[in-house]
Amino acid sequence: MFDTVCTLPLSSDLFTQAIHPEEPVVSVGLASGHVQTFRLPSLETEEDDDAASNSSARNGKGHIDTMWRTRRHKGSCRTLGFGTDGQVLYSAGTDGLVKAASSETGQVQNKIAIPPMKNGSIDAPTMIHALSPQSLLLGTDSSALHIYDLRIPYSKVSARPEQSHHPHDDYISSLTPLPASDTSTSGFSKQWVTTGGTTLAVTDLRRGVLVRSENQEEELVSSIYMGGLPSSGTSRGEKVIVGGASGILTLWEKGQWDDQEDRIYVDRNADGGDAVEAMAVTPDYMGKVVAAGLGNGKVKFVRIGPNKVFAEVVHDEIDGVVGLGFDVEGRMISGGGQTVKVWHEGENDGDGGSGDEDMMDDSDDDKDSDSEAEPEQREEPRERKKRKKGKSKDQSGGQHVMAFHDLD
């Protein structure tokens, strides 16, 4: 399956992570308000001059480079997301601000003030997603879903979303864009699925909330889209897969949002199961497989079709997995607690790396920064998400290796 090839220690608890859509770059948002961006080494040898002249060149091949680190928010950094081309990184924190920064340097280019609650208090963000170069989606604790036009410069005084909806009665826990239609001229999605509380909803960029499911009698936590599945009858081979708080995946046929179609029990224990906190679709060579990150620190792999768990790895023995995805090189990135782990397809030989403790350059360039990194300030106390993460012990352990195998 997958072997750990590197473990990155963090200075504070991880709240969120984001993976660059075009380069081997990962950003993390921490409970202390820090945002840090790492560059992973490329698996392919690059000898041309253009690659060597890259301003964030892979000059530490085989090592993890910290591109920049800064105290971006006063309070926790709740959510991160790259723009569609990866040039901009959006972050949102419990200080009530969204900041758009260069993913290369960390320099802030734009700010958006999140509309407060009716009583004037901060409506903390829960998720952020760049739907297109024009539209930014922001979900909050109060169940608000704000849509911003990125072509308009915002300020703390004038920030107003173009639209606001309330697709759920509880905070928005996940957002998954649906593919653009065959008639789309832009190629960008205009509809998306959200989960919040015990319901699933579909919203259209122009028409607002289209449909909301019935109460599923379970908290819905995470979601992903998977296409290319076998079609039959009314099924078009497109599904949205939703992770629940009791360790169950539910499958929803695209376009038929009345109720779930299938259920997959990913995790079972005496308490019913740990929450599916994060999900990702694996690379194509694995087939139709979902990686599910659980509140007990495990990542389980589920084959869609047979709807069976067929493998698992352990990110952490105590802390749950809050971030999960795959970079452009096909490596799995898992995050939770105070670590981020990088995995590659393993040979099951029990050796996940060379054992050399070559770490990323964890510089102290950390001051609250609308520019590039500056010296660190004292961290804020940890602030947890509205829904606490599940924790449990797993005695199987896991590999904790500090360098890339065969890349040093």
XYZ file of C-alpha atoms in Angstrom:
408
model
C 0.000 0.000 0.000
C 1.583 3.283 1.126
C 4.746 3.727 3.212
C 5.673 6.831 5.169
C 8.649 8.543 3.574
C 8.695 11.711 5.643
C 7.205 13.121 8.835
C 7.004 16.901 9.242
C 6.672 18.154 12.831
C 4.548 21.261 13.301
C 4.820 23.931 15.980
C 1.114 23.788 16.828
C -1.952 21.627 16.208
C -3.001 21.324 12.591
C -6.396 22.745 11.682
C -6.240 22.496 7.910
C -4.007 21.655 4.973
C -4.108 22.434 1.250
C -2.268 20.800 -1.648
C -1.148 22.767 -4.703
C -2.990 21.694 -7.886
C 0.070 21.850 -10.168
C 3.255 21.644 -8.076
C 4.518 19.451 -5.190
C 3.634 22.098 -2.622
C 1.673 21.726 0.630
C 0.410 24.464 2.945
C -0.769 24.024 6.520
C -2.902 26.216 8.791
C -2.319 25.889 12.522
C -4.268 26.507 15.701
C -1.713 29.206 16.555
C -2.716 31.220 13.486
C 0.426 30.351 11.538
C 0.402 29.386 7.880
C 3.393 27.475 6.534
C 4.128 26.329 2.994
C 6.456 23.450 2.112
C 7.910 22.304 -1.182
C 8.375 18.576 -1.574
C 11.196 17.220 -3.780
C 10.235 16.264 -7.304
C 10.499 12.575 -8.093
C 11.702 13.331 -11.612
C 15.215 14.576 -12.368
C 15.078 18.062 -13.829
C 18.206 19.190 -15.649
C 16.981 22.057 -17.786
C 17.938 25.616 -16.996
C 14.343 26.732 -16.539
C 13.857 24.367 -13.619
C 17.137 25.432 -12.055
C 16.176 29.089 -12.230
C 12.866 28.641 -10.430
C 12.778 31.174 -7.587
C 11.819 28.411 -5.164
C 14.180 25.925 -6.782
C 14.397 22.406 -5.483
C 17.896 23.123 -4.215
C 17.539 20.629 -1.390
C 16.628 17.624 -3.534
C 15.537 14.837 -1.239
C 14.560 17.291 1.502
C 11.497 19.305 2.418
C 11.974 23.053 1.989
C 9.977 25.624 3.909
C 9.076 28.199 1.281
C 7.631 30.609 3.855
C 6.020 30.705 7.284
C 4.067 33.502 8.935
C 1.613 34.304 11.689
C -1.258 34.986 9.320
C -4.228 35.170 11.705
C -4.826 36.351 15.269
C -6.411 33.139 16.505
C -6.646 29.833 14.682
C -6.241 29.457 10.937
C -9.404 27.463 10.310
C -9.232 26.752 6.573
C -6.965 27.016 3.519
C -7.437 26.678 -0.224
C -5.377 27.281 -3.347
C -6.753 29.168 -6.314
C -7.527 27.183 -9.448
C -4.033 27.700 -10.878
C -2.255 27.486 -7.511
C -0.778 30.988 -7.653
C -2.859 32.297 -4.735
C -3.397 30.724 -1.314
C -6.553 31.738 0.547
C -6.659 31.454 4.326
C -9.416 32.245 6.813
C -9.180 32.474 10.569
C -11.081 33.045 13.768
C -10.061 36.717 13.569
C -12.855 37.065 11.001
C -10.554 37.690 8.047
C -9.865 35.991 4.740
C -6.432 36.730 3.301
C -5.279 36.034 -0.241
C -1.514 35.623 -0.499
C 1.034 34.680 -3.117
C 1.626 30.961 -2.767
C 5.256 31.528 -3.757
C 6.188 34.265 -1.238
C 3.339 34.427 1.274
C 2.830 38.131 0.648
C -0.782 39.188 1.166
C -2.485 40.579 -1.931
C -6.066 41.000 -0.755
C -8.207 40.886 2.392
C -11.867 40.111 2.949
C -13.721 40.700 6.205
C -16.186 37.923 6.965
C -19.653 39.334 7.680
C -20.323 39.141 11.436
C -23.262 37.430 13.108
C -26.404 39.419 13.917
C -25.123 40.100 17.429
C -21.906 41.546 15.994
C -19.645 38.659 17.002
C -17.202 37.014 14.595
C -18.711 34.304 12.409
C -15.715 31.960 12.267
C -14.961 30.272 8.930
C -15.200 26.506 8.446
C -14.208 26.033 4.805
C -13.002 27.973 1.786
C -12.925 27.006 -1.875
C -11.929 28.835 -5.061
C -14.583 27.688 -7.503
C -13.022 29.555 -10.441
C -10.677 32.511 -11.021
C -13.771 34.656 -10.447
C -15.684 33.026 -7.557
C -14.620 32.264 -3.996
C -16.869 30.273 -1.637
C -16.706 30.657 2.137
C -18.635 28.623 4.726
C -19.013 29.639 8.371
C -20.048 28.444 11.815
C -23.457 30.111 11.490
C -24.209 27.988 8.370
C -23.702 30.967 6.052
C -22.311 30.274 2.578
C -20.839 33.467 1.112
C -19.927 33.898 -2.558
C -17.324 36.530 -3.451
C -16.381 37.939 -6.845
C -12.584 37.852 -6.860
C -12.382 40.549 -9.523
C -13.477 43.136 -6.949
C -10.831 44.393 -4.483
C -12.079 44.157 -0.916
C -11.194 45.925 2.277
C -12.143 45.581 5.930
C -14.629 48.395 5.498
C -16.290 47.566 2.178
C -16.205 43.754 2.176
C -19.552 42.399 1.067
C -20.244 39.032 -0.541
C -22.048 39.024 -3.878
C -24.451 36.400 -2.520
C -25.097 34.657 0.790
C -27.082 31.476 1.394
C -27.909 29.238 4.343
C -28.136 25.716 2.904
C -28.003 24.074 6.365
C -29.099 24.669 9.950
C -25.625 23.946 11.318
C -22.079 24.921 10.353
C -20.841 23.939 6.887
C -18.533 20.957 7.325
C -17.531 20.261 3.715
C -17.884 21.534 0.158
C -17.422 19.518 -3.041
C -17.747 21.131 -6.488
C -19.634 19.190 -9.148
C -18.059 18.940 -12.624
C -18.913 21.571 -15.194
C -21.675 20.603 -17.605
C -20.945 19.509 -21.178
C -22.271 22.846 -22.407
C -20.037 24.930 -20.134
C -17.870 27.442 -21.971
C -15.597 28.218 -19.019
C -14.900 24.664 -17.906
C -15.390 25.688 -14.270
C -17.994 24.288 -11.928
C -21.133 26.282 -11.198
C -22.741 23.860 -8.753
C -21.498 22.272 -5.569
C -22.532 19.968 -2.741
C -22.220 20.989 0.890
C -22.739 19.099 4.119
C -23.788 20.677 7.378
C -25.248 19.116 10.486
C -27.302 16.130 9.314
C -28.162 17.349 5.802
C -26.678 17.503 2.309
C -27.457 20.385 -0.053
C -26.791 21.362 -3.657
C -26.260 25.034 -4.532
C -26.031 26.734 -7.929
C -23.885 29.801 -8.518
C -26.741 31.642 -10.197
C -29.899 30.072 -8.761
C -28.913 29.573 -5.121
C -29.827 26.499 -3.070
C -31.479 23.943 -5.360
C -32.164 21.052 -3.009
C -31.611 19.988 0.576
C -31.836 16.406 1.753
C -33.935 15.106 4.593
C -32.386 14.698 8.026
C -29.920 11.812 7.765
C -29.937 11.252 11.526
C -26.150 11.400 11.572
C -23.717 14.290 11.405
C -22.222 14.578 7.909
C -18.587 15.583 8.081
C -16.752 15.268 4.758
C -17.494 14.773 1.060
C -15.870 14.079 -2.328
C -17.008 13.546 -5.924
C -16.174 10.429 -7.963
C -16.994 9.958 -11.645
C -16.320 7.218 -14.177
C -18.181 4.549 -12.220
C -20.222 1.876 -14.037
C -23.586 3.251 -15.146
C -26.817 1.299 -15.260
C -30.474 2.236 -15.506
C -30.851 5.748 -14.150
C -27.288 5.728 -12.772
C -24.852 7.899 -14.710
C -21.770 6.601 -12.957
C -21.264 9.786 -10.909
C -21.509 9.822 -7.144
C -20.885 12.098 -4.206
C -19.430 10.176 -1.275
C -20.113 11.562 2.190
C -18.262 10.704 5.389
C -20.243 10.522 8.616
C -19.468 11.061 12.283
C -19.953 7.362 13.094
C -17.476 5.969 10.560
C -19.913 5.365 7.706
C -19.602 6.424 4.060
C -22.841 7.124 2.222
C -23.024 7.180 -1.574
C -25.312 9.641 -3.353
C -26.128 9.413 -7.042
C -25.510 12.725 -8.780
C -28.814 14.358 -9.642
C -30.783 12.201 -7.212
C -30.377 13.976 -3.914
C -33.420 12.627 -2.070
C -31.494 10.108 -0.029
C -28.315 8.060 0.132
C -27.945 5.120 -2.244
C -25.445 2.872 -0.419
C -23.703 2.726 2.951
C -20.170 1.517 3.649
C -19.030 0.809 7.205
C -15.452 2.067 7.267
C -14.887 1.980 11.010
C -16.663 0.080 13.768
C -15.918 -0.067 17.470
C -17.752 -0.259 20.780
C -18.802 3.383 20.414
C -20.117 2.885 16.889
C -17.129 4.160 14.893
C -14.793 7.124 14.532
C -15.711 10.039 12.291
C -14.548 10.196 8.682
C -12.865 13.581 9.061
C -11.240 13.845 5.625
C -11.401 12.074 2.279
C -9.541 12.009 -1.029
C -9.844 10.150 -4.307
C -6.655 8.150 -4.913
C -4.606 8.310 -8.163
C -6.149 6.611 -11.200
C -3.747 3.658 -11.192
C -5.387 2.396 -7.996
C -8.816 2.223 -9.627
C -11.917 3.673 -8.035
C -10.602 4.026 -4.486
C -11.316 6.512 -1.708
C -8.854 7.234 1.100
C -10.738 8.011 4.313
C -8.994 9.743 7.229
C -10.546 8.885 10.581
C -10.773 10.472 13.990
C -8.718 7.610 15.453
C -5.662 8.473 13.347
C -6.084 5.770 10.698
C -6.407 6.161 6.941
C -8.527 3.435 5.379
C -8.780 2.648 1.680
C -12.195 1.798 0.258
C -12.780 0.327 -3.191
C -15.950 1.774 -4.683
C -18.030 -0.782 -6.558
C -17.397 -3.688 -4.208
C -17.723 -1.030 -1.444
C -15.137 -2.736 0.744
C -12.262 -1.563 2.939
C -9.166 -3.373 1.661
C -6.213 -1.645 3.365
C -5.256 0.858 6.046
C -2.291 2.826 7.367
C -1.820 4.770 10.596
C -1.098 8.489 10.528
C -1.023 8.845 14.309
C -1.813 6.663 17.310
C -3.778 9.383 19.109
C -4.652 12.394 16.968
C -7.227 12.171 14.213
C -6.613 12.834 10.523
C -7.921 16.313 9.637
C -6.237 16.727 6.247
C -5.823 14.217 3.412
C -4.967 14.460 -0.268
C -2.569 13.567 -3.073
C 0.015 15.840 -4.683
C 0.884 16.029 -8.387
C 3.504 13.302 -7.915
C 0.873 10.877 -6.580
C 2.122 10.996 -2.985
C -0.443 10.909 -0.216
C -0.301 13.777 2.286
C -1.970 13.192 5.652
C -2.182 15.711 8.473
C -3.358 15.655 12.066
C -2.179 16.548 15.549
C 1.217 18.215 15.206
C 2.479 16.265 12.206
C 2.087 16.061 8.452
C 3.159 12.825 6.792
C 4.144 12.173 3.207
C 3.525 8.677 1.824
C 4.402 6.907 -1.394
C 3.373 3.589 -2.870
C 5.205 1.026 -0.764
C 6.730 -2.360 -1.352
C 5.644 -3.684 2.058
C 9.267 -4.284 3.014
C 8.933 -2.623 6.406
C 11.443 0.081 5.535
C 9.844 3.453 4.935
C 13.060 5.455 4.580
C 16.771 5.745 5.126
C 16.495 6.677 8.792
C 18.425 9.941 8.356
C 16.740 12.730 10.273
C 16.816 15.276 7.466
C 14.021 17.702 8.241
C 12.544 20.687 6.524
C 14.095 24.080 7.139
C 11.901 25.113 10.073
C 12.914 28.728 10.176
C 11.581 31.220 12.684
C 10.098 33.535 10.076
C 6.754 33.828 11.778
C 5.492 37.270 12.673
C 1.964 38.248 11.630
C 2.680 39.196 8.124
C 0.905 40.806 5.250
C 4.307 40.719 3.628
C 6.918 38.007 3.661
C 8.071 36.183 6.789
C 9.417 37.960 9.863
C 10.494 36.818 13.368
C 8.105 34.677 15.412
C 5.832 35.883 18.179
C 4.374 33.885 21.069
C 1.629 31.492 19.985
C -1.999 31.912 20.921
C -3.654 29.212 23.045
C -5.193 26.414 21.019
C -8.745 26.996 19.828
C -10.639 23.897 18.775
C -13.168 23.534 16.023
C -16.799 23.560 16.932
C -16.950 19.771 16.700
C -14.141 18.116 18.634
C -12.051 15.503 16.913
C -12.295 11.917 18.119
C -9.194 10.371 19.670
C -8.282 6.788 20.473
C -5.262 4.554 20.937
C -4.113 2.207 18.189
C -1.452 -0.263 19.178
C -0.435 -1.172 15.641
C 1.728 1.924 15.489
C 3.109 3.416 12.287
C 6.334 4.379 10.618
C 7.800 7.719 11.630
C 10.599 8.403 9.183
C 12.263 11.749 8.729
C 13.767 11.586 5.200
C 12.832 10.610 1.687
C 13.876 7.100 0.729
C 16.399 6.951 -2.149
C 16.269 10.698 -2.692
C 19.046 11.886 -0.344
